[in-house]
mmCIF file of C-alpha atoms in Angstrom:
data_model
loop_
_atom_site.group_PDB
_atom_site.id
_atom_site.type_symbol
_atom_site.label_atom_id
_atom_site.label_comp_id
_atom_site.label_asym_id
_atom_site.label_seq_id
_atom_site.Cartn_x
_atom_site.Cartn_y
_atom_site.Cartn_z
ATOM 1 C CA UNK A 1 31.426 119.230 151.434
ATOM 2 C CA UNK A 2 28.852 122.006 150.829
ATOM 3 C CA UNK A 3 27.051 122.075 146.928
ATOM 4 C CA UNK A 4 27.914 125.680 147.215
ATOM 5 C CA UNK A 5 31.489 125.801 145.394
ATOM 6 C CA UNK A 6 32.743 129.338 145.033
ATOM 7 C CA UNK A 7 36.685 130.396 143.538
ATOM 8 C CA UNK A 8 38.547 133.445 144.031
ATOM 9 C CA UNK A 9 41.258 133.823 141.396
ATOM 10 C CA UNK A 10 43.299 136.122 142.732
ATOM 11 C CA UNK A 11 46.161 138.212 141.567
ATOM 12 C CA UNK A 12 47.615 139.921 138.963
ATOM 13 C CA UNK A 13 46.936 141.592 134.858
ATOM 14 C CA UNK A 14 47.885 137.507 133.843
ATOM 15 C CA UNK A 15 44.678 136.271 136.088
ATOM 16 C CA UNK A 16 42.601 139.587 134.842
ATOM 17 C CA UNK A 17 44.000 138.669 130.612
ATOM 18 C CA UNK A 18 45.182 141.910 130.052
ATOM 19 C CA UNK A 19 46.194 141.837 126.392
ATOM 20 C CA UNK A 20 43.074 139.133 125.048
ATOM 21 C CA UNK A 21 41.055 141.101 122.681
ATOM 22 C CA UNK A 22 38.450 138.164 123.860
ATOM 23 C CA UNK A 23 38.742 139.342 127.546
ATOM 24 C CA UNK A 24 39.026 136.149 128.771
ATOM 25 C CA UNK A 25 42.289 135.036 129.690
ATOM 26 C CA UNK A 26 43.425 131.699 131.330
ATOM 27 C CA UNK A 27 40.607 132.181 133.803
ATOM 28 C CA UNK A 28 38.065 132.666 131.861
ATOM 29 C CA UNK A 29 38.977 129.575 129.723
ATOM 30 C CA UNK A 30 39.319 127.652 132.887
ATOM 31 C CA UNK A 31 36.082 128.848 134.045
ATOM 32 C CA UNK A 32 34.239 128.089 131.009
ATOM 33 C CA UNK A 33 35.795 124.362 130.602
ATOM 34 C CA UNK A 34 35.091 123.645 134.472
ATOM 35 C CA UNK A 35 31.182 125.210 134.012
ATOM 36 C CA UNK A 36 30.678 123.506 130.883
ATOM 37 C CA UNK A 37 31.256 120.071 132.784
ATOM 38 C CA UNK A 38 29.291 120.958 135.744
ATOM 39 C CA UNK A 39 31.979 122.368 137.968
ATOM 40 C CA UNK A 40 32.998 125.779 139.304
ATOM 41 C CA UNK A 41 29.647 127.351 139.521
ATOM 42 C CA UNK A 42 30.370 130.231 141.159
ATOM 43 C CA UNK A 43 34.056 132.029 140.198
ATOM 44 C CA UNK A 44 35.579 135.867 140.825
ATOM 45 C CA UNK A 45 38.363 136.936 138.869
ATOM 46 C CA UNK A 46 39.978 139.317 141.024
ATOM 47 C CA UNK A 47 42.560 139.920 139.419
ATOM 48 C CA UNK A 48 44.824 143.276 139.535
ATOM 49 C CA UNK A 49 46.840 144.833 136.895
ATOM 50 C CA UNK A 50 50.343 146.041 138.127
ATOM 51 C CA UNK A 51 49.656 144.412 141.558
ATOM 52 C CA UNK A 52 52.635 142.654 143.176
ATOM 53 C CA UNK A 53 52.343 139.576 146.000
ATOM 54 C CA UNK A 54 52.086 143.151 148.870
ATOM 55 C CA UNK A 55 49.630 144.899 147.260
ATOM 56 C CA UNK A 56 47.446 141.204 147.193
ATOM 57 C CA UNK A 57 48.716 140.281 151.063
ATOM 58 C CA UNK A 58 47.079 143.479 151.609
ATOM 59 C CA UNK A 59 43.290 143.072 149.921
ATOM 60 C CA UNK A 60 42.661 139.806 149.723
ATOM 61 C CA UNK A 61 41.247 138.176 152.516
ATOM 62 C CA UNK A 62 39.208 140.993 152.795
ATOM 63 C CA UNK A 63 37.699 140.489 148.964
ATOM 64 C CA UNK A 64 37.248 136.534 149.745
ATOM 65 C CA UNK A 65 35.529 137.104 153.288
ATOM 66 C CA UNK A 66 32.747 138.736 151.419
ATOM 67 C CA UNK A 67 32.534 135.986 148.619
ATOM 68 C CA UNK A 68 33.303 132.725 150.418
ATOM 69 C CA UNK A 69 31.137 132.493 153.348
ATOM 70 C CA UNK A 70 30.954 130.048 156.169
ATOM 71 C CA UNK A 71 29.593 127.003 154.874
ATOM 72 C CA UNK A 72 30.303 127.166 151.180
ATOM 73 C CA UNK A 73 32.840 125.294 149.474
ATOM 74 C CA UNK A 74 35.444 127.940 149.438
ATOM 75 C CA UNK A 75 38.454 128.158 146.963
ATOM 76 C CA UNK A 76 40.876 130.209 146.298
ATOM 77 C CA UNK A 77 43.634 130.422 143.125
ATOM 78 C CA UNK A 78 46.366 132.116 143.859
ATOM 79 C CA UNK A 79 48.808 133.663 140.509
ATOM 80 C CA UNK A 80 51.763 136.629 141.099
ATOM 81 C CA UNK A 81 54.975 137.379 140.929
ATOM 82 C CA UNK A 82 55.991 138.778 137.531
ATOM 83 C CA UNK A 83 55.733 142.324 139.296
ATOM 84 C CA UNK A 84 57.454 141.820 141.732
ATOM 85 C CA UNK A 85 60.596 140.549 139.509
ATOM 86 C CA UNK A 86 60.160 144.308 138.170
ATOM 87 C CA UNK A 87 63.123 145.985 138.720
ATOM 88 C CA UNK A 88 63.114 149.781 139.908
ATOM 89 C CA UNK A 89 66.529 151.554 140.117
ATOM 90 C CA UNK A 90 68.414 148.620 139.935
ATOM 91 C CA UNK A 91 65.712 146.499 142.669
ATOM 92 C CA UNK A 92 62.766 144.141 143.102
ATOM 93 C CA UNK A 93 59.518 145.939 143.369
ATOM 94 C CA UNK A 94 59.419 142.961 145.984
ATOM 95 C CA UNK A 95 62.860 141.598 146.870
ATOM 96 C CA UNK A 96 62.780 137.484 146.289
ATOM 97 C CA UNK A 97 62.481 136.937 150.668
ATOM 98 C CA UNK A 98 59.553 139.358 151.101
ATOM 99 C CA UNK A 99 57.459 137.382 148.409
ATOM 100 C CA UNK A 100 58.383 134.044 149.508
ATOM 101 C CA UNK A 101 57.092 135.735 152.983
ATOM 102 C CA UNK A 102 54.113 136.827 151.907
ATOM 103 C CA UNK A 103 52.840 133.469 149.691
ATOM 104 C CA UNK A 104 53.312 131.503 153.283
ATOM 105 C CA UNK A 105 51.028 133.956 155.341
ATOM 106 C CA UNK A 106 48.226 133.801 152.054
ATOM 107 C CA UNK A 107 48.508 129.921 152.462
ATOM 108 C CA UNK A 108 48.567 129.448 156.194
ATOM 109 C CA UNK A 109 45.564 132.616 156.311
ATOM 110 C CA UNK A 110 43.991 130.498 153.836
ATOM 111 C CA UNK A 111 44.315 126.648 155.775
ATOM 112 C CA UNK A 112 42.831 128.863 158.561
ATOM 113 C CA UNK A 113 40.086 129.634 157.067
ATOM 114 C CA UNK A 114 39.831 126.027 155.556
ATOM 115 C CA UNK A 115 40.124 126.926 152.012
ATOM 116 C CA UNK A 116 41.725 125.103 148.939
ATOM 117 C CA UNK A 117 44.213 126.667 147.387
ATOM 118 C CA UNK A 118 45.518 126.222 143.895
ATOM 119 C CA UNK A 119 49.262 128.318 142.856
ATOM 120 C CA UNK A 120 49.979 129.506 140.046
ATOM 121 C CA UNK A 121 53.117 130.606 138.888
ATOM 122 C CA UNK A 122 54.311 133.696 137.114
ATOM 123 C CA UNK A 123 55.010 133.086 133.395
ATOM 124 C CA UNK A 124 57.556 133.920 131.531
ATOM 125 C CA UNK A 125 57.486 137.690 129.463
ATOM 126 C CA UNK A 126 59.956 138.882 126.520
ATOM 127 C CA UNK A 127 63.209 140.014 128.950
ATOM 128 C CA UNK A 128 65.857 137.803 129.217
ATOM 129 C CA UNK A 129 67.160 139.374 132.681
ATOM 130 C CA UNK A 130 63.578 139.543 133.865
ATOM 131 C CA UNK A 131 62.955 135.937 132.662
ATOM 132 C CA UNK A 132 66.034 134.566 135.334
ATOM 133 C CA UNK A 133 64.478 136.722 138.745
ATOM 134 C CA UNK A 134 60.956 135.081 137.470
ATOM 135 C CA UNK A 135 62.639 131.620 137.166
ATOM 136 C CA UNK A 136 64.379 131.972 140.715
ATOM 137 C CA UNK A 137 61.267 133.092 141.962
ATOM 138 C CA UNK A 138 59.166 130.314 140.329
ATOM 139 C CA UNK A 139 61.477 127.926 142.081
ATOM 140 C CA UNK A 140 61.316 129.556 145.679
ATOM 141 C CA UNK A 141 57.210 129.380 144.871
ATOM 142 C CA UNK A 142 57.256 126.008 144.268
ATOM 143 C CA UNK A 143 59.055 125.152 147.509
ATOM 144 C CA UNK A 144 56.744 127.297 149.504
ATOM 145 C CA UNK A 145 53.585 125.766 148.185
ATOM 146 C CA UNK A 146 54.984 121.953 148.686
ATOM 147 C CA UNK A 147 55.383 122.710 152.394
ATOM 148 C CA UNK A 148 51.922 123.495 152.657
ATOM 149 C CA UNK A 149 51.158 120.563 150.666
ATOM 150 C CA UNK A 150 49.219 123.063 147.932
ATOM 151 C CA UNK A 151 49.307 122.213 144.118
ATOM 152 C CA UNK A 152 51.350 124.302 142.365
ATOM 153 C CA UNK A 153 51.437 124.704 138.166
ATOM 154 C CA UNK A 154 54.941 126.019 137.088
ATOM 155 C CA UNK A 155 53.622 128.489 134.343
ATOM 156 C CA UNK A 156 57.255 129.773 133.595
ATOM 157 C CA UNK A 157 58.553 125.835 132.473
ATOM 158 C CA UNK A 158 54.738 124.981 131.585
ATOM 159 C CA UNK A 159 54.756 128.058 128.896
ATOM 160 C CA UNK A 160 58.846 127.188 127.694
ATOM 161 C CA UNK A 161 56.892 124.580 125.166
ATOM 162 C CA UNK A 162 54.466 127.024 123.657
ATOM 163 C CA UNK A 163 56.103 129.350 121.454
ATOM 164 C CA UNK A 164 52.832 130.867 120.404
ATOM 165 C CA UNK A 165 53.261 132.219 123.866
ATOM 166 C CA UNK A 166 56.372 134.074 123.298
ATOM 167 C CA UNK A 167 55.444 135.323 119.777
ATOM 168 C CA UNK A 168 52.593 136.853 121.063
ATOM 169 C CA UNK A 169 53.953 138.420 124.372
ATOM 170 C CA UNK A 170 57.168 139.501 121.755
ATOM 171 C CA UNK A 171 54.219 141.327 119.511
ATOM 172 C CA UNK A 172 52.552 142.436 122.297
ATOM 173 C CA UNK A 173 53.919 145.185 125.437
ATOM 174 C CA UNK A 174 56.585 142.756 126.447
ATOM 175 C CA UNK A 175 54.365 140.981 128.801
ATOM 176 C CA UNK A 176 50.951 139.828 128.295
ATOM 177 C CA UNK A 177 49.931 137.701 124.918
ATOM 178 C CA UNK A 178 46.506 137.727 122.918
ATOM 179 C CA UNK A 179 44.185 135.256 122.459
ATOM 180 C CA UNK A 180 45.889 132.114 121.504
ATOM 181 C CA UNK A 181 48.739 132.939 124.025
ATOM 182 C CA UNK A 182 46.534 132.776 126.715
ATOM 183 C CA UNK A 183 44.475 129.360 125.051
ATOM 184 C CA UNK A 184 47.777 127.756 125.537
ATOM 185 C CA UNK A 185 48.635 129.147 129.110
ATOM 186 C CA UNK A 186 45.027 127.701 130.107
ATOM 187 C CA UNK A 187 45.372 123.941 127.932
ATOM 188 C CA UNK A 188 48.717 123.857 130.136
ATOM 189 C CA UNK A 189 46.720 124.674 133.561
ATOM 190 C CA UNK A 190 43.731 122.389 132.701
ATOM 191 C CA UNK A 191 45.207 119.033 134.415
ATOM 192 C CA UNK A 192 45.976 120.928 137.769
ATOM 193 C CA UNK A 193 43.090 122.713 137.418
ATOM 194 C CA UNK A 194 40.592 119.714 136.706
ATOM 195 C CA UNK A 195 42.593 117.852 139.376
ATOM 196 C CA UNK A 196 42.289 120.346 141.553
ATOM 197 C CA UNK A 197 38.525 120.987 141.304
ATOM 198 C CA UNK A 198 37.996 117.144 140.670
ATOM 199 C CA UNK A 199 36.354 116.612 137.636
#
């Protein structure tokens, strides 16, 4: 395995930490905790406020052709689906079928291309109603993800533990939390994560 490790976290405004007055997120406290023990050298957060599994089916490859070439030791992190539980007049953004769809053509596009892929899940936000489609949707993910034999971290029953999470999305637009939210969404990714990367 090539020296030359490089990650593409892609996805959505949880990957990009909308909301963290420290701008870092999950990923960037993943990041930091993989770099300070030697790991992860090279990482791109590309992650995309607003943007639904679609709108990623429909730029990603091209944004990780460019930043995984041949011969490094490509990686890519997958996270979505909280948009696409959005409903507009009375419907999915992306209806339950078409994102279960599109998650199994990112991971067999990405076993082509013989990169390791890492899912996860949406997380929960402060809408009861919105909270069951994410849920269902979490569920369907995790299916997906064990028939391609890729790791998966369940972020909506991983966060139902960390109320700091919820009081901060609750005090926040509904959706994304501050600071200490987002420390606890990354303490609960670190063991997939660190598995994951193996360190």
């Amino acid at each position: 395995m090539s020296g030359d490790q490089r990650i593409c976290l892609v996805g959505d405004s949880f990957v990009a930490g909308v909301g963290d007055p420290q701008a870092l997120g999950w990923a960037g406290r993943l990041t930091a905790h993989a770099r300070t023990a030697g790991a992860a050298r090279t990482v791109y957060n590309l992650g995309v406020r607003g943007h639904t599994s679609a709108d990623i089916a429909a730029r990603w490859s091209a944004e990780c052709l460019v930043r995984l070439p041949a011969g490094s030791d490509g990686r890519v992190v997958f996270s979505f689906g909280v948009n696409d539980t959005v409903l507009v007049d009375g419907r999915c953004l992306v209806e339950a079928e078409s994102s279960t769809a599109n998650l199994s053509v990112l991971l067999s596009t990405a076993r082509a291309r013989g990169w390791e892929v890492l899912m996860v899940g949406p997380p929960p936000v402060d809408d009861a109603g919105h909270n069951r489609r994410i849920e269902e949707l979490d569920r369907s993910f995790e299916r997906i993800c064990a028939e391609f034999e890729v790791p998966y971290a369940a972020s909506f029953r991983l966060l139902a533990d960390a109320p700091v999470w919820a009081e901060q999305v609750r005090a926040g637009d509904g959706a994304h939390p501050g600071s200490d939210g987002y420390a606890a969404f990354a303490a609960r990714l670190l063991p997939a994560w660190r598995q994951w990367l193996g360190y």
